[in-house]
PDB file of N, CA, C and O in Angstrom:
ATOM      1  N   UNK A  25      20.100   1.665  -7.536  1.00  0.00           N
ATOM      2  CA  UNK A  25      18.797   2.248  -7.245  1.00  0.00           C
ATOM      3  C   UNK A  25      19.031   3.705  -6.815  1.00  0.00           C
ATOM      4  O   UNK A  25      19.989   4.137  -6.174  1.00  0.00           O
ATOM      5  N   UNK A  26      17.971   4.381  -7.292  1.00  0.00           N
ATOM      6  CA  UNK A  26      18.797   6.308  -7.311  1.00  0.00           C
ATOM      7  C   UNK A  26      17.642   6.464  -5.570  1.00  0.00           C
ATOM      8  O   UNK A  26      17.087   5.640  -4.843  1.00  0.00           O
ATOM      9  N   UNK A  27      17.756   7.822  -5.576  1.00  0.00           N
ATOM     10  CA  UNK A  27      17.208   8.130  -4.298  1.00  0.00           C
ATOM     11  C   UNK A  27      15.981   8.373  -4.388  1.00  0.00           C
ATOM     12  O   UNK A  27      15.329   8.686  -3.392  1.00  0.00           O
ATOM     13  N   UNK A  28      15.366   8.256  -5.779  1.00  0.00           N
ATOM     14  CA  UNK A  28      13.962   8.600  -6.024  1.00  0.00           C
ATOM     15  C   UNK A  28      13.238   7.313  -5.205  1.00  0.00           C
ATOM     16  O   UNK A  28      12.686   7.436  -4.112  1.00  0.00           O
ATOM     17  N   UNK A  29      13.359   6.030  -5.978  1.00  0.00           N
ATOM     18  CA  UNK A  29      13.401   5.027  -5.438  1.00  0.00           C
ATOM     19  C   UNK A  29      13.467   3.823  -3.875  1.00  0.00           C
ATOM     20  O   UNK A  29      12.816   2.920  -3.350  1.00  0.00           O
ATOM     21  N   UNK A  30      14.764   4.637  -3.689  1.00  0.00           N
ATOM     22  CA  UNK A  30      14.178   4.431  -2.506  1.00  0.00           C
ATOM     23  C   UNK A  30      13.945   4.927  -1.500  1.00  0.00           C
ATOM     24  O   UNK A  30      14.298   4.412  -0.439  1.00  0.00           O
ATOM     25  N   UNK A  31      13.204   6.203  -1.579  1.00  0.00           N
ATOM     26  CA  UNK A  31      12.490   6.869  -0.922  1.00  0.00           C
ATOM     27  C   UNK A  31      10.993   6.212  -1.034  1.00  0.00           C
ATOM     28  O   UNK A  31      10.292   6.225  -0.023  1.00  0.00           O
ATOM     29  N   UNK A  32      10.505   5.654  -2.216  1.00  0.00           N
ATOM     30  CA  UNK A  32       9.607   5.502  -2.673  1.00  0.00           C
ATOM     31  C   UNK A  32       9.540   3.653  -2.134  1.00  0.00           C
ATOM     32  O   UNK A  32       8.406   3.182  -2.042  1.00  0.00           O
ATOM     33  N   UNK A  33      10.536   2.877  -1.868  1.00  0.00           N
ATOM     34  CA  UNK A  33      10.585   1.716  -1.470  1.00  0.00           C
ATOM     35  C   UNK A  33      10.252   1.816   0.444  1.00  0.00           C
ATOM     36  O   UNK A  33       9.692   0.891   1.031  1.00  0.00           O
ATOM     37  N   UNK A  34      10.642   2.875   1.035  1.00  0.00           N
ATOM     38  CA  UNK A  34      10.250   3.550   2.053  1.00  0.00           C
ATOM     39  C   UNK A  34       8.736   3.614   2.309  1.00  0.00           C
ATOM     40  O   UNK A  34       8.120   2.911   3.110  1.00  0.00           O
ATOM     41  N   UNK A  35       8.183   4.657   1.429  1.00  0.00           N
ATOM     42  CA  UNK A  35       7.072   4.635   1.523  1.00  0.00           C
ATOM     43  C   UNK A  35       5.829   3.373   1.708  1.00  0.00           C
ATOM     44  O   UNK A  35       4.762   3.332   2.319  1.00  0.00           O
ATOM     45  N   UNK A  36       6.524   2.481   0.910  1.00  0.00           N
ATOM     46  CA  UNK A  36       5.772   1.289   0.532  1.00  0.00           C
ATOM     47  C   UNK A  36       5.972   0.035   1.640  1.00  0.00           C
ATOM     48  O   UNK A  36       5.204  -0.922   1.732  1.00  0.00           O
ATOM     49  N   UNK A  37       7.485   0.309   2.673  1.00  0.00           N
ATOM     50  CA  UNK A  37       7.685  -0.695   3.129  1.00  0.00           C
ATOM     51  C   UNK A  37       6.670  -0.077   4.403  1.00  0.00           C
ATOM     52  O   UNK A  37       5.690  -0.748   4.725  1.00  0.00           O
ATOM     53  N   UNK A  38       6.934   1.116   5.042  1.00  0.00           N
ATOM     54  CA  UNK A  38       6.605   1.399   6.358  1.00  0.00           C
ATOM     55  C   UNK A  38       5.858   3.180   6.226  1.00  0.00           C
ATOM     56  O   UNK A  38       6.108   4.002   7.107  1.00  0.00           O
ATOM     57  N   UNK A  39       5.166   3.453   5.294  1.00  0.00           N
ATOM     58  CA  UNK A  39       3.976   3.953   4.902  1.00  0.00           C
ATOM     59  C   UNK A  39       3.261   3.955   5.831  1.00  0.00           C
ATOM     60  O   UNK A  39       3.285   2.814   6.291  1.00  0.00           O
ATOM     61  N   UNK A  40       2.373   4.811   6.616  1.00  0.00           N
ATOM     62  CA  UNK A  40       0.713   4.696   6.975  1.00  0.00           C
ATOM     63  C   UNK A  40       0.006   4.786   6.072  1.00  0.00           C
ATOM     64  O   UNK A  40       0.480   5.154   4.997  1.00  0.00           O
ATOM     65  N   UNK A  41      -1.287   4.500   6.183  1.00  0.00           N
ATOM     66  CA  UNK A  41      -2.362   4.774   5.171  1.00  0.00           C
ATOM     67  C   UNK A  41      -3.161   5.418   5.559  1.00  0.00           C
ATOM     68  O   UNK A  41      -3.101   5.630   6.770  1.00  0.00           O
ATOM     69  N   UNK A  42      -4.321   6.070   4.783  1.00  0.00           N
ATOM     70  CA  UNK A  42      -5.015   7.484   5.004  1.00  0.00           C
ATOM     71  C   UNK A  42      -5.982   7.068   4.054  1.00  0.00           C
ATOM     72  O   UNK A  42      -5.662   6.719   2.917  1.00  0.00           O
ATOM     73  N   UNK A  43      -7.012   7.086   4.418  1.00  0.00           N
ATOM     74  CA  UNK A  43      -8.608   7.086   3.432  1.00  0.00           C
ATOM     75  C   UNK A  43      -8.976   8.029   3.019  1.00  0.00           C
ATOM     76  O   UNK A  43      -9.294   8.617   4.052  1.00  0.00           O
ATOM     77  N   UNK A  44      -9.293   8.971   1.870  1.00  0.00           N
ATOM     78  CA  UNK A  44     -10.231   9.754   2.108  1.00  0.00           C
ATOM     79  C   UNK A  44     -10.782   9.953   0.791  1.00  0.00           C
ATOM     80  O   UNK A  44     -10.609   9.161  -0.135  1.00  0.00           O
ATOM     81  N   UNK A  45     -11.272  10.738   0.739  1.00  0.00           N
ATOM     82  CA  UNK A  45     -12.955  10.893  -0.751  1.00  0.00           C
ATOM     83  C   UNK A  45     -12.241  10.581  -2.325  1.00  0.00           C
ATOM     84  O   UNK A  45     -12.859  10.288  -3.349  1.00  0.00           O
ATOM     85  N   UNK A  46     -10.608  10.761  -2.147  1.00  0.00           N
ATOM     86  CA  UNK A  46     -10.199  10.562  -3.343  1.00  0.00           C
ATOM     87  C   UNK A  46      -9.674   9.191  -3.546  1.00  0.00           C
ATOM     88  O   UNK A  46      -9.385   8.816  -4.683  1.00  0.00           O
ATOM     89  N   UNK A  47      -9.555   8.550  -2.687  1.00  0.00           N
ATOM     90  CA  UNK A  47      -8.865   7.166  -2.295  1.00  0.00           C
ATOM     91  C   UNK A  47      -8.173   6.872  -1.498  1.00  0.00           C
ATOM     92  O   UNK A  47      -8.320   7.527  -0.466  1.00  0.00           O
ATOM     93  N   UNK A  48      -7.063   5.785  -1.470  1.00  0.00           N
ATOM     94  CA  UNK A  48      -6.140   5.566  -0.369  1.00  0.00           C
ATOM     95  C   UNK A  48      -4.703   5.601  -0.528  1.00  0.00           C
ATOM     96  O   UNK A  48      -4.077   4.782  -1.200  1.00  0.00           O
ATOM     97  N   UNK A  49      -4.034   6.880   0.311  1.00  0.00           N
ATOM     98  CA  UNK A  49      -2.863   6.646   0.155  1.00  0.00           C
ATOM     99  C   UNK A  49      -1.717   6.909   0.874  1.00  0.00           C
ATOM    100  O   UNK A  49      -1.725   7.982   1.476  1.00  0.00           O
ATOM    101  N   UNK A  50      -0.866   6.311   0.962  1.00  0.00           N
ATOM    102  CA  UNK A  50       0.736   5.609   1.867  1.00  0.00           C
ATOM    103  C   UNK A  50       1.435   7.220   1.619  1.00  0.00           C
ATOM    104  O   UNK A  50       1.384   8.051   0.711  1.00  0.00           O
ATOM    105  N   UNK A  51       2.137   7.128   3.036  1.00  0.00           N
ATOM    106  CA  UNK A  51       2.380   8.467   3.421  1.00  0.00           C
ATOM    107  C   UNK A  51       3.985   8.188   4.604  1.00  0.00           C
ATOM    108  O   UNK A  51       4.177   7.219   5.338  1.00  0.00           O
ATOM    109  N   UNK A  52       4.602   9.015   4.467  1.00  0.00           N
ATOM    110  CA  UNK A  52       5.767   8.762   5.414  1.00  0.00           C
ATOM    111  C   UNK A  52       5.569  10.438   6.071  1.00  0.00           C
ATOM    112  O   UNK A  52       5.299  11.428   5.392  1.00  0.00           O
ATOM    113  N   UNK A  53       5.826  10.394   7.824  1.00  0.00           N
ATOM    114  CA  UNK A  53       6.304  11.985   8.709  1.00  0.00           C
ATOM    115  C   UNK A  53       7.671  11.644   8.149  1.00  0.00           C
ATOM    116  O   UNK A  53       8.249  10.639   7.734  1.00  0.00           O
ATOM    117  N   UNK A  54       7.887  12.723   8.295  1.00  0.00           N
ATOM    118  CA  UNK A  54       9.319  13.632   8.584  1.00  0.00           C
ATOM    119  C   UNK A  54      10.061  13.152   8.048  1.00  0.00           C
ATOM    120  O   UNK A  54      11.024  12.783   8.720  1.00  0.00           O
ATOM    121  N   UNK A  55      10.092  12.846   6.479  1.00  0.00           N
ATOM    122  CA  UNK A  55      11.130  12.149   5.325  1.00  0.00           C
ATOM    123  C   UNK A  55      11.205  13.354   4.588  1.00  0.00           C
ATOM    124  O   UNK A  55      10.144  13.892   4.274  1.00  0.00           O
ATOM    125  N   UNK A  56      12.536  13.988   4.183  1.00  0.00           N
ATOM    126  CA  UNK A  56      12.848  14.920   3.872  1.00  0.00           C
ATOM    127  C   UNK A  56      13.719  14.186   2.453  1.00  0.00           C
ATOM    128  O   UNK A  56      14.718  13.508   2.692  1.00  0.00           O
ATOM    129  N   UNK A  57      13.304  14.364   1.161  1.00  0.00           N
ATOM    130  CA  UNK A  57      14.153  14.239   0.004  1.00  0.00           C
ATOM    131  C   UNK A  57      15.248  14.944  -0.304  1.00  0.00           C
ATOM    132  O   UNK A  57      14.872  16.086  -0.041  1.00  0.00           O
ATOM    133  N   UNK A  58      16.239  15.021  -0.646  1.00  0.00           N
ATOM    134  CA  UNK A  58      17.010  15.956  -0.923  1.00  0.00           C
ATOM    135  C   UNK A  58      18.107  15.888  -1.725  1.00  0.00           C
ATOM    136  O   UNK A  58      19.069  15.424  -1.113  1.00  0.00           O
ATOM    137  N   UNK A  59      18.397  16.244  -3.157  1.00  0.00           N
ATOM    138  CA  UNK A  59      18.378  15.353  -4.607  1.00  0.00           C
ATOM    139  C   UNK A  59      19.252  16.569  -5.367  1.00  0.00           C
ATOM    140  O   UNK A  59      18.903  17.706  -5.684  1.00  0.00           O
ATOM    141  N   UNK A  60      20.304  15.992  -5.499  1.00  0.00           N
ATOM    142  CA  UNK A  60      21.445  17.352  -6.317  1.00  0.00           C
ATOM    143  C   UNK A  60      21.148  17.017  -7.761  1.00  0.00           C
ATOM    144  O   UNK A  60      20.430  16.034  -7.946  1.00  0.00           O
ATOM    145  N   UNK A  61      21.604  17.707  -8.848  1.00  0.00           N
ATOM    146  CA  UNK A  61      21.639  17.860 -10.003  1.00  0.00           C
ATOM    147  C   UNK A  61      21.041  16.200 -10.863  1.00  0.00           C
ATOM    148  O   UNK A  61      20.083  15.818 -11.536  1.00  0.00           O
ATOM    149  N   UNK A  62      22.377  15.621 -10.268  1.00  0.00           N
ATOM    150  CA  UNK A  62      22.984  14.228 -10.946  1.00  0.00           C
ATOM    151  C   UNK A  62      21.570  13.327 -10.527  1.00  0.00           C
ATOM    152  O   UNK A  62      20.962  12.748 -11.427  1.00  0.00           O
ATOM    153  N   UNK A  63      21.107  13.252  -9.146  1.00  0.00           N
ATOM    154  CA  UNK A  63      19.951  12.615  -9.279  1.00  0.00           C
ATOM    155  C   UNK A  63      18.808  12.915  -9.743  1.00  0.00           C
ATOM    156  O   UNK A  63      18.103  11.970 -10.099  1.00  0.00           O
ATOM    157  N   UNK A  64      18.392  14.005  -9.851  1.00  0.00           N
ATOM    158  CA  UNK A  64      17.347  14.596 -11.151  1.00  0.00           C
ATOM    159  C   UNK A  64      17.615  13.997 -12.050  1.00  0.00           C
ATOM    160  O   UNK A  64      16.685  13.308 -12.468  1.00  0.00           O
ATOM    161  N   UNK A  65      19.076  13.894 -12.912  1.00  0.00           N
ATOM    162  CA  UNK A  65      19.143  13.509 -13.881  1.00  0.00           C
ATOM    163  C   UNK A  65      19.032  11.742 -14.059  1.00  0.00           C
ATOM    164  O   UNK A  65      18.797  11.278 -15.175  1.00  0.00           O
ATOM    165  N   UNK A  66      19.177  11.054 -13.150  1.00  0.00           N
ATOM    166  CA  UNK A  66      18.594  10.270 -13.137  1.00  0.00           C
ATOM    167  C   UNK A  66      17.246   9.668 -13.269  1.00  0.00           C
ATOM    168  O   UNK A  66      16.769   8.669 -13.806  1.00  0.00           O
ATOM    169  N   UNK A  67      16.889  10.510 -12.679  1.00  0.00           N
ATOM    170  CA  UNK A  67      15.407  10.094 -12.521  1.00  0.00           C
ATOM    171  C   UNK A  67      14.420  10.917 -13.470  1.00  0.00           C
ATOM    172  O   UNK A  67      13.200  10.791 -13.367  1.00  0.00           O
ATOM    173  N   UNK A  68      14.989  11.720 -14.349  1.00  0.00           N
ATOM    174  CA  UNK A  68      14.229  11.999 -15.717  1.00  0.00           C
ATOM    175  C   UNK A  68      15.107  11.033 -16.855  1.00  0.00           C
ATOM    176  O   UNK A  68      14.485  11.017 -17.917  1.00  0.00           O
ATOM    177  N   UNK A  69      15.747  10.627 -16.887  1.00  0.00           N
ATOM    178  CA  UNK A  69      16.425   9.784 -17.751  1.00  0.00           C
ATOM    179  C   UNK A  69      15.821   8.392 -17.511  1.00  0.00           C
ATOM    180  O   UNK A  69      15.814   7.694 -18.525  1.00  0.00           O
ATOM    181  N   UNK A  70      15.518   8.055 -16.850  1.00  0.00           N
ATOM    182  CA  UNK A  70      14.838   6.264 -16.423  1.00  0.00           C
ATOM    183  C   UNK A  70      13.596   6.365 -16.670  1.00  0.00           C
ATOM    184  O   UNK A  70      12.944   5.323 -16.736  1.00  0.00           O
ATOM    185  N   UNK A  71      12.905   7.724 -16.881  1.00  0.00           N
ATOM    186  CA  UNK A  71      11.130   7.581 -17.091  1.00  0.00           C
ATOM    187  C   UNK A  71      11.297   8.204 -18.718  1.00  0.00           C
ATOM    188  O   UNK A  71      11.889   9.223 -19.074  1.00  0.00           O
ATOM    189  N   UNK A  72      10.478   7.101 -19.624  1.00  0.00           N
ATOM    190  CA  UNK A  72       9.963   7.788 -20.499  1.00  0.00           C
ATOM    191  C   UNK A  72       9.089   9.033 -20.603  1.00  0.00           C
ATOM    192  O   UNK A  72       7.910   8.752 -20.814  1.00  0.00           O
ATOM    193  N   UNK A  73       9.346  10.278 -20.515  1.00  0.00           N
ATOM    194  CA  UNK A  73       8.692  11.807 -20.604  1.00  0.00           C
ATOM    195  C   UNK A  73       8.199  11.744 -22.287  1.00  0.00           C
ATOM    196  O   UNK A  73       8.804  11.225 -23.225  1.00  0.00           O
ATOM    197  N   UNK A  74       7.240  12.272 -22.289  1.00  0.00           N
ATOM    198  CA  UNK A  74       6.583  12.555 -23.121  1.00  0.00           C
ATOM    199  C   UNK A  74       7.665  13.973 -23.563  1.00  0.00           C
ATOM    200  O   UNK A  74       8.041  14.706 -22.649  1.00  0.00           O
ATOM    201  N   UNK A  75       8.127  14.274 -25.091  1.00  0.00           N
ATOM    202  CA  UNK A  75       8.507  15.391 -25.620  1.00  0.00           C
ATOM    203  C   UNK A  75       7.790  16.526 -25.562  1.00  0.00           C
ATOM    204  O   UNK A  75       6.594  16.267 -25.699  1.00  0.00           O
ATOM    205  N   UNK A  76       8.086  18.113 -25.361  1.00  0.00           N
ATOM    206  CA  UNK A  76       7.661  19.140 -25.300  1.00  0.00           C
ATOM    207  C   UNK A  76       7.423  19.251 -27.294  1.00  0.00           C
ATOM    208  O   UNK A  76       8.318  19.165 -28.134  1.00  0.00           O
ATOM    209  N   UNK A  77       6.380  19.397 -27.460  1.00  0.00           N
ATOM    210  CA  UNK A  77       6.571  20.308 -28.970  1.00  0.00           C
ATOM    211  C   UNK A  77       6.946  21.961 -29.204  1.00  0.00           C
ATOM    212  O   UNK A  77       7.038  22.418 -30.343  1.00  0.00           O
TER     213      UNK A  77
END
């Protein structure tokens, strides 16, 4: 599991939630990402991206 992930398993486990006019959504303070080359490349390699023409 890359660091995109579980940052994002974070969010979901211990998240607050927040209401407002656009909907509802899970939020973490003071989580700082911080992602060298190799995990970028991960994490555009595991999502199908639509091609640039």
């Amino acid at each position: 599991m890359n660091k995109y992930y579980q940052i994002l398993q974070r969010i979901l486990v211990s998240g607050k939630t927040q209401d407002n006019k656009k909907g509802t959504i899970r939020y973490l303070l003071n989580e700082q990402l911080t992602l060298n080359p190799g995990d970028l490349l991960d994490i555009f390699e595991s999502h199908a991206l639509p091609e640039r023409n």
